[in-house]
Amino acid sequence: MTDITSQTDAALAAIAAAASLEALEAQRLETLGKKGWVSLALKTLGGMSPQERAAAAPAIQSARASIAAALDAKKAALEAAALEEQLARETIDLTLPAPAVPKGSVHPVSQVMDELAEIFADLGFAVATGPEIEDDWHNFTALNMDETHPARAMHDTFYFPDKTADGKDVLLRTHTSPVQIRAMLEQGAPIRIIAPGRVYRSDSDATHTPMFHQVEGLVVDKDIHLGHLKWTLETFFKAFFEREDIVLRLRPSYFPFTEPSVEVDVGYATEGGRRVVGGHGDAPGHAWMELGGSGMVNARVLEFAGLDPKQWQGFAFGLGIDRIAMLKYGMNDLRAFFDGDPRWLMHYGFSPFDQPTLSAGVGARA
Ligand code: DAH
């Protein structure tokens, strides 16, 4: 009896003194564990006569109950203390500035494509698309460049080793003009589309990259003439550059897919080392800069696209998107467009909230 009482007092003192959950667990094993003295004492009850058991059991059971209660209470206290200590350690200083979060921006090429779509949509144009992996029939033949046409060689084309099922060469499109063919074959006439997108040529220096962007324009309807082309381009450039003094010069040229063909020049002045569009190119301090090619759709191209050239006429144009983006937003090295340098993107990129609209401005910058 006295033995159990003193052993229990010692255990309760040790439990009270346990400084950690590990020390407490050691106490539990020593007492209530399988080989702990309380468990062993309980086992001895089985071998006792009923009288002996009635005399011995209450002391052992009360020892077990008080030790178990002490273990539970101490465990809860130690866990609460550990949590307190952790909470005290993990404080957050809310007066510190928020950590820098990487921020994305809209690439100027994407922004300009949105601007183009906004302006041309207002003129009744839909946006058409075509594959970047093209076949030579859409990229060349249907645009009036047969196998022997010298213009094919001038395009520095990237060819794939494969051929299409029907034996056509497979290539990366060298211009957006094949979308003209696809759109006419799909939609017929009348048609009014622009087709912005990536094009590829094996060419690389400060002003040429192997991948760049063009926008194609195509209008086919009845009684379309060169005057419609000039008005459309002028109206577009005035809206795009957000100035009324845009002067265009259409210079006779040659493209296999247009007849007649013209190159489109815009007047500009150099201000502070930067080219600023506006004014007549022959005026003092001004010059002309080429922005793209255009012309009346060649009758053969209409035929390839399944339209009767006696019934339908049209004009087409192709502009370099990167070029007009550089002119509008003042970059001078094309290669930086495709380096993916976050500093360049932060500087020249746009906020996704800066959606171009005709009413708020197609070049608004926050
Ligand atoms: N596809 C031509 C090129 O990449 C540009 C071009 C010129 C497109 C005249 C046209 C056009 O639609 O009419 O060099």
PDB file of N, CA and C and ligand atoms in Angstrom, residues 143 145 155 174-178 180 199 201 212 214-218 229 254-263 290 292-297 315-320, ligand 1:
ATOM      1  N   LEU A 143      -0.838  32.300-105.223  1.00  0.00           N
ATOM      2  CA  LEU A 143      -0.566  33.738-105.241  1.00  0.00           C
ATOM      3  C   LEU A 143       0.203  34.108-106.509  1.00  0.00           C
ATOM      4  N   MET A 145       2.682  32.585-108.002  1.00  0.00           N
ATOM      5  CA  MET A 145       4.115  32.323-108.056  1.00  0.00           C
ATOM      6  C   MET A 145       4.289  30.832-108.306  1.00  0.00           C
ATOM      7  N   HIS A 155      12.284  34.658-101.154  1.00  0.00           N
ATOM      8  CA  HIS A 155      11.617  34.620 -99.845  1.00  0.00           C
ATOM      9  C   HIS A 155      12.398  33.910 -98.742  1.00  0.00           C
ATOM     10  N   THR A 174       5.889  32.412 -95.458  1.00  0.00           N
ATOM     11  CA  THR A 174       6.842  33.518 -95.572  1.00  0.00           C
ATOM     12  C   THR A 174       6.129  34.864 -95.530  1.00  0.00           C
ATOM     13  N   HIS A 175       4.817  34.838 -95.606  1.00  0.00           N
ATOM     14  CA  HIS A 175       4.016  36.065 -95.516  1.00  0.00           C
ATOM     15  C   HIS A 175       2.582  35.697 -95.124  1.00  0.00           C
ATOM     16  N   THR A 176       1.776  36.697 -94.798  1.00  0.00           N
ATOM     17  CA  THR A 176       0.386  36.407 -94.414  1.00  0.00           C
ATOM     18  C   THR A 176      -0.524  36.310 -95.641  1.00  0.00           C
ATOM     19  N   SER A 177       0.034  36.518 -96.835  1.00  0.00           N
ATOM     20  CA  SER A 177      -0.799  36.502 -98.046  1.00  0.00           C
ATOM     21  C   SER A 177      -1.560  35.191 -98.278  1.00  0.00           C
ATOM     22  N   PRO A 178      -1.014  33.999 -97.898  1.00  0.00           N
ATOM     23  CA  PRO A 178      -1.819  32.784 -98.098  1.00  0.00           C
ATOM     24  C   PRO A 178      -3.173  32.815 -97.384  1.00  0.00           C
ATOM     25  N   GLN A 180      -5.206  35.182 -97.556  1.00  0.00           N
ATOM     26  CA  GLN A 180      -6.132  35.699 -98.587  1.00  0.00           C
ATOM     27  C   GLN A 180      -6.805  34.533 -99.300  1.00  0.00           C
ATOM     28  N   VAL A 199       5.160  35.374 -89.410  1.00  0.00           N
ATOM     29  CA  VAL A 199       5.703  34.869 -90.670  1.00  0.00           C
ATOM     30  C   VAL A 199       7.192  34.598 -90.469  1.00  0.00           C
ATOM     31  N   ARG A 201      11.201  33.929 -92.210  1.00  0.00           N
ATOM     32  CA  ARG A 201      12.160  33.904 -93.316  1.00  0.00           C
ATOM     33  C   ARG A 201      13.551  33.715 -92.750  1.00  0.00           C
ATOM     34  N   PHE A 212       8.824  37.232 -87.808  1.00  0.00           N
ATOM     35  CA  PHE A 212       8.337  38.596 -87.616  1.00  0.00           C
ATOM     36  C   PHE A 212       6.828  38.608 -87.869  1.00  0.00           C
ATOM     37  N   GLN A 214       3.254  40.237 -89.728  1.00  0.00           N
ATOM     38  CA  GLN A 214       2.637  41.031 -90.796  1.00  0.00           C
ATOM     39  C   GLN A 214       1.136  41.107 -90.553  1.00  0.00           C
ATOM     40  N   VAL A 215       0.538  42.081 -91.202  1.00  0.00           N
ATOM     41  CA  VAL A 215      -0.931  42.061 -91.273  1.00  0.00           C
ATOM     42  C   VAL A 215      -1.297  42.175 -92.745  1.00  0.00           C
ATOM     43  N   GLU A 216      -2.149  41.258 -93.153  1.00  0.00           N
ATOM     44  CA  GLU A 216      -2.634  41.233 -94.520  1.00  0.00           C
ATOM     45  C   GLU A 216      -4.000  41.891 -94.526  1.00  0.00           C
ATOM     46  N   GLY A 217      -4.333  42.582 -95.609  1.00  0.00           N
ATOM     47  CA  GLY A 217      -5.685  43.116 -95.751  1.00  0.00           C
ATOM     48  C   GLY A 217      -6.228  42.677 -97.091  1.00  0.00           C
ATOM     49  N   LEU A 218      -7.515  42.377 -97.144  1.00  0.00           N
ATOM     50  CA  LEU A 218      -8.118  41.968 -98.417  1.00  0.00           C
ATOM     51  C   LEU A 218      -9.555  42.447 -98.478  1.00  0.00           C
ATOM     52  N   LEU A 229      -8.457  51.566-102.014  1.00  0.00           N
ATOM     53  CA  LEU A 229      -7.262  51.122-101.304  1.00  0.00           C
ATOM     54  C   LEU A 229      -6.596  52.296-100.601  1.00  0.00           C
ATOM     55  N   TYR A 254       6.061  45.982-108.050  1.00  0.00           N
ATOM     56  CA  TYR A 254       5.650  44.697-108.609  1.00  0.00           C
ATOM     57  C   TYR A 254       5.480  43.646-107.525  1.00  0.00           C
ATOM     58  N   PHE A 255       4.344  43.025-107.481  1.00  0.00           N
ATOM     59  CA  PHE A 255       4.127  41.800-106.702  1.00  0.00           C
ATOM     60  C   PHE A 255       3.369  40.845-107.610  1.00  0.00           C
ATOM     61  N   PRO A 256       3.686  39.561-107.561  1.00  0.00           N
ATOM     62  CA  PRO A 256       3.025  38.613-108.461  1.00  0.00           C
ATOM     63  C   PRO A 256       1.518  38.547-108.228  1.00  0.00           C
ATOM     64  N   PHE A 257       1.088  38.837-106.971  1.00  0.00           N
ATOM     65  CA  PHE A 257      -0.323  38.616-106.633  1.00  0.00           C
ATOM     66  C   PHE A 257      -1.179  39.863-106.794  1.00  0.00           C
ATOM     67  N   THR A 258      -0.585  40.988-107.212  1.00  0.00           N
ATOM     68  CA  THR A 258      -1.390  42.192-107.456  1.00  0.00           C
ATOM     69  C   THR A 258      -1.039  42.787-108.818  1.00  0.00           C
ATOM     70  N   GLU A 259      -2.020  43.427-109.427  1.00  0.00           N
ATOM     71  CA  GLU A 259      -1.812  44.079-110.725  1.00  0.00           C
ATOM     72  C   GLU A 259      -2.849  45.173-110.910  1.00  0.00           C
ATOM     73  N   PRO A 260      -2.513  46.464-110.896  1.00  0.00           N
ATOM     74  CA  PRO A 260      -1.160  46.953-110.643  1.00  0.00           C
ATOM     75  C   PRO A 260      -0.764  46.805-109.173  1.00  0.00           C
ATOM     76  N   SER A 261       0.552  46.945-108.935  1.00  0.00           N
ATOM     77  CA  SER A 261       1.072  46.852-107.573  1.00  0.00           C
ATOM     78  C   SER A 261       1.660  48.197-107.172  1.00  0.00           C
ATOM     79  N   VAL A 262       1.530  48.528-105.908  1.00  0.00           N
ATOM     80  CA  VAL A 262       2.125  49.780-105.415  1.00  0.00           C
ATOM     81  C   VAL A 262       2.789  49.525-104.065  1.00  0.00           C
ATOM     82  N   GLU A 263       3.841  50.296-103.807  1.00  0.00           N
ATOM     83  CA  GLU A 263       4.406  50.280-102.477  1.00  0.00           C
ATOM     84  C   GLU A 263       3.896  51.514-101.757  1.00  0.00           C
ATOM     85  N   GLU A 290       9.016  53.457 -96.422  1.00  0.00           N
ATOM     86  CA  GLU A 290       8.141  52.413 -96.938  1.00  0.00           C
ATOM     87  C   GLU A 290       7.473  51.654 -95.788  1.00  0.00           C
ATOM     88  N   GLY A 292       4.786  49.206 -96.585  1.00  0.00           N
ATOM     89  CA  GLY A 292       4.287  47.901 -97.014  1.00  0.00           C
ATOM     90  C   GLY A 292       3.970  47.869 -98.490  1.00  0.00           C
ATOM     91  N   GLY A 293       3.421  46.719 -98.919  1.00  0.00           N
ATOM     92  CA  GLY A 293       3.064  46.545-100.324  1.00  0.00           C
ATOM     93  C   GLY A 293       1.562  46.408-100.457  1.00  0.00           C
ATOM     94  N   SER A 294       1.081  46.707-101.673  1.00  0.00           N
ATOM     95  CA  SER A 294      -0.354  46.574-101.901  1.00  0.00           C
ATOM     96  C   SER A 294      -0.650  46.627-103.388  1.00  0.00           C
ATOM     97  N   GLY A 295      -1.911  46.521-103.717  1.00  0.00           N
ATOM     98  CA  GLY A 295      -2.306  46.615-105.119  1.00  0.00           C
ATOM     99  C   GLY A 295      -3.670  46.019-105.326  1.00  0.00           C
ATOM    100  N   MET A 296      -4.070  45.958-106.616  1.00  0.00           N
ATOM    101  CA  MET A 296      -5.344  45.323-106.962  1.00  0.00           C
ATOM    102  C   MET A 296      -5.097  43.827-107.128  1.00  0.00           C
ATOM    103  N   VAL A 297      -5.940  43.022-106.511  1.00  0.00           N
ATOM    104  CA  VAL A 297      -5.737  41.562-106.529  1.00  0.00           C
ATOM    105  C   VAL A 297      -5.663  41.077-107.974  1.00  0.00           C
ATOM    106  N   PHE A 315      -8.776  44.740-103.630  1.00  0.00           N
ATOM    107  CA  PHE A 315      -7.419  45.203-103.340  1.00  0.00           C
ATOM    108  C   PHE A 315      -6.883  44.437-102.145  1.00  0.00           C
ATOM    109  N   ALA A 316      -5.555  44.424-102.040  1.00  0.00           N
ATOM    110  CA  ALA A 316      -4.907  43.720-100.932  1.00  0.00           C
ATOM    111  C   ALA A 316      -3.729  44.552-100.474  1.00  0.00           C
ATOM    112  N   PHE A 317      -3.342  44.367 -99.240  1.00  0.00           N
ATOM    113  CA  PHE A 317      -2.133  45.031 -98.753  1.00  0.00           C
ATOM    114  C   PHE A 317      -1.462  44.161 -97.704  1.00  0.00           C
ATOM    115  N   GLY A 318      -0.170  44.397 -97.517  1.00  0.00           N
ATOM    116  CA  GLY A 318       0.576  43.692 -96.479  1.00  0.00           C
ATOM    117  C   GLY A 318       1.502  44.667 -95.783  1.00  0.00           C
ATOM    118  N   LEU A 319       1.393  44.722 -94.443  1.00  0.00           N
ATOM    119  CA  LEU A 319       2.213  45.673 -93.677  1.00  0.00           C
ATOM    120  C   LEU A 319       3.015  44.907 -92.629  1.00  0.00           C
ATOM    121  N   GLY A 320       4.198  45.431 -92.316  1.00  0.00           N
ATOM    122  CA  GLY A 320       4.988  44.832 -91.238  1.00  0.00           C
ATOM    123  C   GLY A 320       4.531  45.384 -89.896  1.00  0.00           C
TER     124      GLY A 320
HETATM  125  N1  DAH B   1       3.269  39.468 -99.138  1.00  0.00           N
HETATM  126  C1  DAH B   1       4.154  40.576 -99.394  1.00  0.00           C
HETATM  127  C2  DAH B   1       5.457  40.363 -98.680  1.00  0.00           C
HETATM  128  O1  DAH B   1       5.487  39.748 -97.671  1.00  0.00           O
HETATM  129  C3  DAH B   1       3.532  41.877 -98.947  1.00  0.00           C
HETATM  130  C4  DAH B   1       2.373  42.247 -99.765  1.00  0.00           C
HETATM  131  C5  DAH B   1       2.530  43.030-100.887  1.00  0.00           C
HETATM  132  C6  DAH B   1       1.110  41.823 -99.437  1.00  0.00           C
HETATM  133  C7  DAH B   1       1.454  43.381-101.678  1.00  0.00           C
HETATM  134  C8  DAH B   1       0.007  42.171-100.214  1.00  0.00           C
HETATM  135  C9  DAH B   1       0.214  42.953-101.347  1.00  0.00           C
HETATM  136  O2  DAH B   1      -1.234  41.794 -99.918  1.00  0.00           O
HETATM  137  O3  DAH B   1      -0.883  43.306-102.122  1.00  0.00           O
HETATM  138  O4  DAH B   1       6.472  40.847 -99.126  1.00  0.00           O
END
